[in-house]
Coordinates of C-alpha atoms and ligand atoms in Angstrom, one line a residue:
X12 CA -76.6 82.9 25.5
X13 CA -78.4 80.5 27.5
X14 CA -78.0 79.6 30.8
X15 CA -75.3 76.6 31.5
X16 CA -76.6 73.4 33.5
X17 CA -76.0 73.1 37.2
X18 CA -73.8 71.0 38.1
X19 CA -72.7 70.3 41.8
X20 CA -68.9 71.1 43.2
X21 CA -67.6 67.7 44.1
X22 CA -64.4 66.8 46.4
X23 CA -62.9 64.3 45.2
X24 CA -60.2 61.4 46.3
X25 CA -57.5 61.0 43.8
X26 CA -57.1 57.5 42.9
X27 CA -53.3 57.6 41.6
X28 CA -52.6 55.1 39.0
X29 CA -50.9 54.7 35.4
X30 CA -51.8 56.9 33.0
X31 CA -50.7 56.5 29.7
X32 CA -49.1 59.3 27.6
X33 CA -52.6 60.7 26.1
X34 CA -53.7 61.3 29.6
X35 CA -56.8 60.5 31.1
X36 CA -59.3 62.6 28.7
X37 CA -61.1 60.9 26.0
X38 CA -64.0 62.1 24.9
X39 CA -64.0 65.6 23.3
X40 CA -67.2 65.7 21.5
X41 CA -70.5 63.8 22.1
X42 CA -71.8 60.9 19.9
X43 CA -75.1 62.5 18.5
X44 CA -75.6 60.6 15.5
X45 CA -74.7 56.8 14.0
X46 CA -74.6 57.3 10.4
X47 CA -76.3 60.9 10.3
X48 CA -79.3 59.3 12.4
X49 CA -80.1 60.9 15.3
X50 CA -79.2 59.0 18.9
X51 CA -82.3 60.3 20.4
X52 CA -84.9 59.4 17.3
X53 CA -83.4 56.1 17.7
X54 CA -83.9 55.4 21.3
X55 CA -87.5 57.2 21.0
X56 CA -88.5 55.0 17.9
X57 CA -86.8 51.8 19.2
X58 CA -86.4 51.9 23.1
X59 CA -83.8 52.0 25.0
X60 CA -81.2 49.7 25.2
X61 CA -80.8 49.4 21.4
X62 CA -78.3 47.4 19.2
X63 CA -77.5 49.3 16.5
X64 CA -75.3 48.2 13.1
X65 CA -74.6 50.0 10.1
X66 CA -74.5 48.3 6.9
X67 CA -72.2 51.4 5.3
X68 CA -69.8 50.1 8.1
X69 CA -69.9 46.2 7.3
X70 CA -69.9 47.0 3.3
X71 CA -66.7 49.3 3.9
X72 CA -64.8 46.7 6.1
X73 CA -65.3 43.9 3.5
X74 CA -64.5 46.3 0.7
X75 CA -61.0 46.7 3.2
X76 CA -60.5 43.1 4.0
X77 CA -60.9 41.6 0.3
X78 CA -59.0 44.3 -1.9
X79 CA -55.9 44.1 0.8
X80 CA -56.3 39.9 -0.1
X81 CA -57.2 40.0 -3.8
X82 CA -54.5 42.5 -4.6
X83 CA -51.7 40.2 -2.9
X84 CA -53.2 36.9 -3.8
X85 CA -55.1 35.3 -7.5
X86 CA -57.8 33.0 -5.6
X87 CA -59.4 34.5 -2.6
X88 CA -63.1 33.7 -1.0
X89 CA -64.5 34.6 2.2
X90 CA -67.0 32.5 4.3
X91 CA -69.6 34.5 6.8
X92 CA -68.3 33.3 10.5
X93 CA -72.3 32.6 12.0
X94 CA -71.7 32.7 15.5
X95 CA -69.8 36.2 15.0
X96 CA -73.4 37.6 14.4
X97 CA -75.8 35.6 12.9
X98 CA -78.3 38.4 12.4
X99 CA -80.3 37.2 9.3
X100 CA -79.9 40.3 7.9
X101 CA -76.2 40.7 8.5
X102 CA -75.7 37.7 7.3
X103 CA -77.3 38.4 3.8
X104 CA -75.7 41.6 3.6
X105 CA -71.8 39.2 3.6
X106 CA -73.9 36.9 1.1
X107 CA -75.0 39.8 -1.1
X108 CA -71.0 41.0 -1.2
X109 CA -69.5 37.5 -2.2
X110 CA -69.2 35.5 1.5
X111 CA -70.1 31.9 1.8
X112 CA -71.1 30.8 4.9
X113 CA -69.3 29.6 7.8
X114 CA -71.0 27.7 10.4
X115 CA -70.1 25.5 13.4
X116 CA -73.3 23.8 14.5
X117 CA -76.7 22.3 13.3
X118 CA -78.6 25.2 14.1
X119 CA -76.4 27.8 12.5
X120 CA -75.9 24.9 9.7
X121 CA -79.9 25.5 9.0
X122 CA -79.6 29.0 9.3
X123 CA -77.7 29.5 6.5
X124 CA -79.7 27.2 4.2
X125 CA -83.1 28.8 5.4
X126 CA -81.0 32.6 3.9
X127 CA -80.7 30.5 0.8
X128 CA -77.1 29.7 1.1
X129 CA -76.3 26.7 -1.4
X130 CA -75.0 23.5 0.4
X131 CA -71.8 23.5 -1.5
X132 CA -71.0 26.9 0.0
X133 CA -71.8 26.1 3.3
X134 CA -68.8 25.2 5.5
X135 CA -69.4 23.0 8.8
X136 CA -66.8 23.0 11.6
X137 CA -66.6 22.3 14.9
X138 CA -66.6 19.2 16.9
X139 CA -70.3 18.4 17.6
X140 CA -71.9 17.3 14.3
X141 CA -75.1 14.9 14.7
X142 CA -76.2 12.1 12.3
X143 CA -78.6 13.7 10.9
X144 CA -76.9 17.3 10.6
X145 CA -73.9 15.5 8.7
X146 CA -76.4 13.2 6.5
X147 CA -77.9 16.6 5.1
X148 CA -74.6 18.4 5.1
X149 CA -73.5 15.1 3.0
X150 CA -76.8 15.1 0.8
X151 CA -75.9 18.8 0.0
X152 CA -72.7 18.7 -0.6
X153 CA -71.7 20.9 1.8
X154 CA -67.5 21.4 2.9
X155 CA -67.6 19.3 6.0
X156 CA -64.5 19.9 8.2
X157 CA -63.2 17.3 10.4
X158 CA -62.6 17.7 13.9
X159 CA -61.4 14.1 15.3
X160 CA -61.2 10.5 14.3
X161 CA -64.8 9.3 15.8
X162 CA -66.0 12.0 13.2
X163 CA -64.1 10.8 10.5
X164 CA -64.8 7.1 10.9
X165 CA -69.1 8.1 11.0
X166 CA -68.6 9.9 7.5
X167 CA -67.2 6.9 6.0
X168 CA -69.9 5.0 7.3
X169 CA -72.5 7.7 6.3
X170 CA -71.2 7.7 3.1
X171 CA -71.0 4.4 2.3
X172 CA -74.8 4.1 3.4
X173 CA -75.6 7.4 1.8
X174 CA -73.8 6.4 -1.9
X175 CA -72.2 9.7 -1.5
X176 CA -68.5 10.9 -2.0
X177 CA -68.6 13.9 0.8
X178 CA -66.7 16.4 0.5
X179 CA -63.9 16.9 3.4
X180 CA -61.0 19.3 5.0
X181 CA -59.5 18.7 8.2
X182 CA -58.9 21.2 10.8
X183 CA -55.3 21.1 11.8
X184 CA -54.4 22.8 15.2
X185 CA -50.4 23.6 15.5
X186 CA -47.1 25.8 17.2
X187 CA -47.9 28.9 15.5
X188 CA -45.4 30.6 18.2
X189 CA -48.7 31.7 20.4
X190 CA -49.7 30.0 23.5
X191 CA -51.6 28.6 24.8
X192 CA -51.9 27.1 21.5
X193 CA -55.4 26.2 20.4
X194 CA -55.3 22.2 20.5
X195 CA -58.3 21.2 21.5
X196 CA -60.1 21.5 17.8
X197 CA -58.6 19.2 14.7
X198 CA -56.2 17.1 14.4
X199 CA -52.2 17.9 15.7
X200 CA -49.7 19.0 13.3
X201 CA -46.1 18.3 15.2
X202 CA -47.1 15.0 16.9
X203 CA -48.2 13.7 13.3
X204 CA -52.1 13.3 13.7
X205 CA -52.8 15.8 10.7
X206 CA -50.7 13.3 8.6
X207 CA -52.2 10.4 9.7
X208 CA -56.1 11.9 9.0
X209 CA -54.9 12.7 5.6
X210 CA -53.1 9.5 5.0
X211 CA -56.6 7.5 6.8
X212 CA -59.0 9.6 4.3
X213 CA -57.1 9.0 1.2
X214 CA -56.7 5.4 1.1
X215 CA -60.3 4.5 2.3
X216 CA -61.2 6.5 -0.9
X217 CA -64.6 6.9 0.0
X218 CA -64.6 10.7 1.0
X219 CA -63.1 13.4 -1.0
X220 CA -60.2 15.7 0.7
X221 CA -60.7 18.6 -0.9
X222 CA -58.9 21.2 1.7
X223 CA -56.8 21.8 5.2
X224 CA -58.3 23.9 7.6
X225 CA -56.9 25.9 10.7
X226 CA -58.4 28.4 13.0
X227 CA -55.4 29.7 15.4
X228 CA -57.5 31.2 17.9
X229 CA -59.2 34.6 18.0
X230 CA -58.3 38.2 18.4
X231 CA -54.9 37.5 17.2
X232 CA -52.1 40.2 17.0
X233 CA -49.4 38.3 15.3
X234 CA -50.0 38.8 11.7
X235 CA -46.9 36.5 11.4
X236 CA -48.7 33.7 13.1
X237 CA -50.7 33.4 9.9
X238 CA -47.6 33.1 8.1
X239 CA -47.0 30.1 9.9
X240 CA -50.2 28.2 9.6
X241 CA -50.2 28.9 6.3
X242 CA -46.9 27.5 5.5
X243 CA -47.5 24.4 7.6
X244 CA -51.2 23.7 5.7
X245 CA -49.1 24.2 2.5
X246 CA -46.4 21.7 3.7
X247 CA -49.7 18.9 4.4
X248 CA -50.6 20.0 0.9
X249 CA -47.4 19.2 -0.7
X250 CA -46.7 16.0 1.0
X251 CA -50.2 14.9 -0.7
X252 CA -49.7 15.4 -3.9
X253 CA -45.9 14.3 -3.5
X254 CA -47.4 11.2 -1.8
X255 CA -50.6 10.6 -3.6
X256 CA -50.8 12.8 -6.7
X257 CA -53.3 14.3 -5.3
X258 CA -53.9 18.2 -5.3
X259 CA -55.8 19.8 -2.3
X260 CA -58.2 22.6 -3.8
X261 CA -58.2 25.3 -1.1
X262 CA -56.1 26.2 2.2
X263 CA -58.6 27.6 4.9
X264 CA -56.7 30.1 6.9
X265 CA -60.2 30.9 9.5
X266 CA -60.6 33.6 11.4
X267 CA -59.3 35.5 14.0
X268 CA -58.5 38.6 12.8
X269 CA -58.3 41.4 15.2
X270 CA -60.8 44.0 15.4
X271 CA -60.3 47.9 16.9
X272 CA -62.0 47.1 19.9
X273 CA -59.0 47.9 23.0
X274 CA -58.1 44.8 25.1
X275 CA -58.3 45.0 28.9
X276 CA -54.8 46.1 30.1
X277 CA -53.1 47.1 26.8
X278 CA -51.7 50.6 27.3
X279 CA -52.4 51.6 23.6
X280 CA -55.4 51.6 22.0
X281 CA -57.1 49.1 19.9
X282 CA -57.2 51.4 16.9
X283 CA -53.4 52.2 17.3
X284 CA -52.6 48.7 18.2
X285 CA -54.4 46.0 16.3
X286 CA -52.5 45.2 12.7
X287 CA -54.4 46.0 9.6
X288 CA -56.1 43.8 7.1
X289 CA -52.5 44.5 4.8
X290 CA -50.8 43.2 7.5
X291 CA -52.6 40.2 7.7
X292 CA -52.8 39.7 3.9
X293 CA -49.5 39.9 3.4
X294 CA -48.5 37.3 6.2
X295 CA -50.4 34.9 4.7
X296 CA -50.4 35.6 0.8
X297 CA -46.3 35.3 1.3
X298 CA -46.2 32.1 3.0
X299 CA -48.8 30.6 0.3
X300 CA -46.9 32.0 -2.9
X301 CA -43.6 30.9 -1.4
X302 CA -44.5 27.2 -0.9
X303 CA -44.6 24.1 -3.6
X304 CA -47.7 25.2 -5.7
X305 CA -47.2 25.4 -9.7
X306 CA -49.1 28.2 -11.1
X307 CA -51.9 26.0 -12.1
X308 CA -52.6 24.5 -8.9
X309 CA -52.4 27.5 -6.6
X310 CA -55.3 26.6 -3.6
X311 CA -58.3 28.8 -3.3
X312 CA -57.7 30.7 0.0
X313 CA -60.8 30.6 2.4
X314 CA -61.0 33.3 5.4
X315 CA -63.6 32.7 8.0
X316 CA -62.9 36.4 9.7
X317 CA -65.6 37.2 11.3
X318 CA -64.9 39.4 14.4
X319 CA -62.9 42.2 12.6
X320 CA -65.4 42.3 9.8
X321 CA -68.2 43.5 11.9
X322 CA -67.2 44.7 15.5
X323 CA -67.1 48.2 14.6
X324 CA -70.5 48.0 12.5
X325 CA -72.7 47.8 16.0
X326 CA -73.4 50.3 18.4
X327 CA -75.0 50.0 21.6
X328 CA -77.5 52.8 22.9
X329 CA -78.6 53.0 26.6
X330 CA -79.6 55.4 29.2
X331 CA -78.1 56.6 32.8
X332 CA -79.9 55.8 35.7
X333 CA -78.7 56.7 38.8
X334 CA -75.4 58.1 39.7
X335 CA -73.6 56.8 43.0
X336 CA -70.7 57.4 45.2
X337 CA -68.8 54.4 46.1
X338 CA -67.4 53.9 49.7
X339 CA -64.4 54.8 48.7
X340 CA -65.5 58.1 47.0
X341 CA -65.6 56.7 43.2
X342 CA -68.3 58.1 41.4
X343 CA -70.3 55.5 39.7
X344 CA -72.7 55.4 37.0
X345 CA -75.7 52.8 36.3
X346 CA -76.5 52.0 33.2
X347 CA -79.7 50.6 31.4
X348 CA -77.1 47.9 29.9
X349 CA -74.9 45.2 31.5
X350 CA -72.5 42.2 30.5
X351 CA -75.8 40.3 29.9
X352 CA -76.2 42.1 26.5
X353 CA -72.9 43.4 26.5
X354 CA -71.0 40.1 26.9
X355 CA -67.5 41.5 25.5
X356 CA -67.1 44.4 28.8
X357 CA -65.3 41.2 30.1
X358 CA -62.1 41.4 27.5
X359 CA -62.7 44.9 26.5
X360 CA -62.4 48.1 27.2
X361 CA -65.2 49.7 25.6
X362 CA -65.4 53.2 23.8
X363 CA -68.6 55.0 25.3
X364 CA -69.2 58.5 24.5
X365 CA -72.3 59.9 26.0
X366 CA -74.9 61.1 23.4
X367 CA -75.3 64.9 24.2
X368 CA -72.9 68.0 25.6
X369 CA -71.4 67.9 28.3
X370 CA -68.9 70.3 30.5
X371 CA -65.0 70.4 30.7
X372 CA -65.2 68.3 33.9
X373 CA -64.5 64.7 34.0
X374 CA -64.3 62.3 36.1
X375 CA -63.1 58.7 37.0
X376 CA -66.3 56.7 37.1
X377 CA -67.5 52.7 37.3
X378 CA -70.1 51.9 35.0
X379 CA -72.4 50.0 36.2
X380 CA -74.9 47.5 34.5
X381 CA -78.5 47.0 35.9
X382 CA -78.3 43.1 36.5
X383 CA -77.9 42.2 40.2
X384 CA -75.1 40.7 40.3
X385 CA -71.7 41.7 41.4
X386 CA -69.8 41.1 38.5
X387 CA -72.1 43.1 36.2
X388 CA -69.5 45.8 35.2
X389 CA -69.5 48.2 31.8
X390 CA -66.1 49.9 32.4
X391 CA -63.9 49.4 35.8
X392 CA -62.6 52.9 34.9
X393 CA -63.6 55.2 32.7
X394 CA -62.6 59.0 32.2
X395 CA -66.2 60.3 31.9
X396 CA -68.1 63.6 31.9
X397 CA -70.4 63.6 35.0
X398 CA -73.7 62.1 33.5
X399 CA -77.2 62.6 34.8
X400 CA -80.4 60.4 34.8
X401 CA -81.8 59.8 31.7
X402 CA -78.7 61.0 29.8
X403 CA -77.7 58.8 27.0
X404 CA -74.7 56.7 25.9
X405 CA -73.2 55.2 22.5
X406 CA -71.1 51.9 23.0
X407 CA -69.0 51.8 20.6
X408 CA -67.6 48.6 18.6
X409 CA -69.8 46.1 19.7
X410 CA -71.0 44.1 16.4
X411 CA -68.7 40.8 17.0
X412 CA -70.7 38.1 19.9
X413 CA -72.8 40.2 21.5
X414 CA -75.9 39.2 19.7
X415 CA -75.4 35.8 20.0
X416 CA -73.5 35.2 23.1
X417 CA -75.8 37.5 24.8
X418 CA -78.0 35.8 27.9
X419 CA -81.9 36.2 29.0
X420 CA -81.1 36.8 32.9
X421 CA -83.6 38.6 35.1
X422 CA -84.3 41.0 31.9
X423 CA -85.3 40.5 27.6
X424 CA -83.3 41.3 24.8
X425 CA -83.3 44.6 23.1
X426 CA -84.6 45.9 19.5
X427 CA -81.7 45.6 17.1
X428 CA -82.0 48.3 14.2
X429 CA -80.1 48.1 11.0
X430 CA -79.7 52.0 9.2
X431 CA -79.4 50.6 5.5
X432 CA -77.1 52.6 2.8
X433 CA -79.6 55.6 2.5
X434 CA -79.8 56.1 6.3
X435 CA -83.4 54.4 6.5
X436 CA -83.3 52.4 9.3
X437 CA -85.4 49.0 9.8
X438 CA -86.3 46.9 12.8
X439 CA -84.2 43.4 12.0
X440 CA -84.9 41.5 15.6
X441 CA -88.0 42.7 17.6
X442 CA -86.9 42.8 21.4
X443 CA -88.4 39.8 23.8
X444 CA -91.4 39.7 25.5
X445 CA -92.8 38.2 28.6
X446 CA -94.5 36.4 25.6
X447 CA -91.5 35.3 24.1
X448 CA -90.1 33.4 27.4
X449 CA -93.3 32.1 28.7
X450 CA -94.4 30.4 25.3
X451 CA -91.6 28.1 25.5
X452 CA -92.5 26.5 29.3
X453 CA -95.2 24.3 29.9
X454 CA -96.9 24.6 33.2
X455 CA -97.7 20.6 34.7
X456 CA -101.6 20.6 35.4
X457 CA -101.5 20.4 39.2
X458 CA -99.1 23.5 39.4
X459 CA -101.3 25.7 37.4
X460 CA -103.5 27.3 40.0
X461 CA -102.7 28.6 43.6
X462 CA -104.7 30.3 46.3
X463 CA -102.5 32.8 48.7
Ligands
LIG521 C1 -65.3 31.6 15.6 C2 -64.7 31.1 14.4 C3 -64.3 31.9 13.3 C4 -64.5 33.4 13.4 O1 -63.6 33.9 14.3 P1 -63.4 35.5 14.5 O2 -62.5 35.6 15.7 O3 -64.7 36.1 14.9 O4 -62.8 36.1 13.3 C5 -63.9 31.3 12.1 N1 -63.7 30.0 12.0 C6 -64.0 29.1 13.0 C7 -63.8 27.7 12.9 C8 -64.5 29.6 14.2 O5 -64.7 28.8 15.2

């Protein structure tokens, strides 16, 4: 038998608080492997911190999310949310399965084109669309979504210069029973606003309404709310052709969807809390075959869902390295991570499982990131195994806006691997180097030498 590791007796100040029926344990077994790859190969190959995302994962979620719609529902598609993760190689793998793509600004806009997306299955929301992005989303014949009546009012004119019929939704915002309600993007539904865009598009007859659009916020847990922006698009949609004979091609229901990460506060978790993909489905499918549609003019449903399709594909690897004790007698741990590359610790409660055995103790501990800054915080509280230096971690869930919403403060962005269906893994964003930052400033000639 060989000989167990040391490990120090500690005293240690109870910090009474709630615990929740499953008590305060909860990791069991350590994280050695992501998709039968070894933890440590990876952070010897790659570094460490590392993003890591499994295209098994993403590939089994879409397989989830698109039989619980097309079994409920005769016309589904999905569109590829960019700004969820707009990896070039994640994106492709959506594109390979079926996913248009789903973009809210110029640069994502190109993005998609330069992964060979065709314009006509590009969709463009948001509220900031320049000239010159919406005079090549017009030339391509991309689905432009409207977001106000400036917008509106420039596409007539652009398409009057262009000799082009674009192709148009709006984005409706409306009650959907969860507040604060999302109101700031699209036009109102209750005051009347999503009316009048409709009734302003149609009658200029120079751009082309082809759908209704909503987005009702993001990590939603009311399946039902879908229900409702469903029925009120459909009730937009039957007005139009009531009023105009005019059929709208396809109801756009975005995203939102929950993923299994656990929100800060909630006493269950994530995975026990967040509804499913049927739950969802069926919300919506049941307010769309219940409204005025015959059978031949059912709308194609579009979901943006971007969040719940690729949270729990990414991992995060890092490393311990120190351990402190609080004043207050908290043990706390810092890690090579922090909220710069790990911009979701601020909503969640992240699952992290440290990547080799450890003993039967544990421990409340604050994880710590490396940034200097006060507010850089992994976990508040976490029941955790003492760790030592160099010991490593698995974040878990972690695939949804981190590696895009993720800053360059006082330290460079990580390698991000991708382990491919047969377990090879391949380097799909090199990390940042001093190169990186300093070929984009320009030093002013009389600044460029010093003597000290
Ligand atoms: C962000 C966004 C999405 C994706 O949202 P998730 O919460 O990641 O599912 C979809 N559509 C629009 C318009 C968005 O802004």
């Amino acid at each position: 038998m060989s000989k167990l590791p040391y490990e120090r007796p500690v005293i240690q100040r109870l910090n009474t608080g709630s615990m929740n029926k499953f008590g305060t344990r909860t990791e069991y077994a350590p994280v050695t492997h992501i998709e039968n790859v070894s933890v440590k190969s990876l952070i010897s190959e790659f570094g460490s911190p590392l993003f890591v995302i499994s295209e098994n994962k993403i590939r089994q979620l879409y397989s989830d999310v698109t039989r619980a719609f097309k079994t409920r529902y005769p016309r589904v598609q999905f569109a590829w949310s960019y700004k969820t993760n707009y990896m070039n190689a994640v994106c492709n793998v959506f594109h390979q399965l079926g996913s248009w793509a789903e973009v809210v600004s110029g640069f994502e806009y190109n993005k998609a084109l330069k992964n060979g997306v065709p314009g006509s299955k590009i969709i463009f929301n948001g509220p900031d669309k320049t000239d010159d992005e919406l005079t090549l989303a017009i030339r391509n014949d991309s689905l432009i979504h409207i977001d106000h009546l400036d917008e509106l009012y420039r596409i007539i004119e652009l398409a009057v210069e262009l000799k082009k019929r674009p192709k148009v939704a709006i984005r409706v915002n409306m009650d959907v029973g969860i507040y604060p309600m999302w109101d700031r993007f699209g036009f109102n539904y209750e005051n009347g606003q999503a009316w009048d865009a409709i009734n302003k598009i149609i009658l200029t007859d120079k751009i082309d309404l082809v759908g209704l659009h909503a987005h009702i916020g993001t990590f939603m847990l009311s399946p039902q709310a879908y229900g409702v922006a469903a029925s009120k698009l459909a009730d937009l949609a039957y007005h139009t052709k009531i009023k105009f004979e005019k059929n709208i091609e396809y109801i756009d229901l975005g995203g939102g969807f929950a993923s299994k990460n656990t929100l800060k506060g909630s006493y269950l978790k994530g995975s026990d809390s967040s509804p499913s993909f049927d739950d969802y489905a069926e919300a919506i499918s049941t307010a769309l075959l219940n409204a005025e549609y015959t059978k031949e003019h059912m709308p194609l449903l579009i979901l943006e869902s971007g969040r719940a399709l690729i949270d729990e594909a990414g991992f995060l690897l890092g490393t311990v390295i120190a351990n402190k004790r609080l004043s207050d007698g908290r043990r706390s741990t810092i890690l090579d991570f922090g909220v710069n590359i790990l911009f979701t610790a601020f909503w969640y409660d992240h699952k992290i499982s440290p990547a080799q055995d450890f003993s039967h103790y544990t421990e409340d501990t604050v994880l710590y990131g490396p940034l200097c800054m006060n507010i850089d915080v992994v976990r508040e509280n976490v029941t955790l195994p003492p760790m030592k230096k160099g010991d490593q971690v698995v974040v878990h869930t972690v695939g949804a806006y981190n590696m895009t919403q993720w800053m360059q403060f006082i330290s460079l962005r990580p390698n991000i691997v991708l382990i491919d269906t047969n377990g090879k893994t391949h380097l799909i964003r090199a990390k940042e180097s001093l190169d990186t930052l300093n070929s984009q400033e320009r030093m002013p000639a009389h600044l460029s030498s010093f003597k000290l």
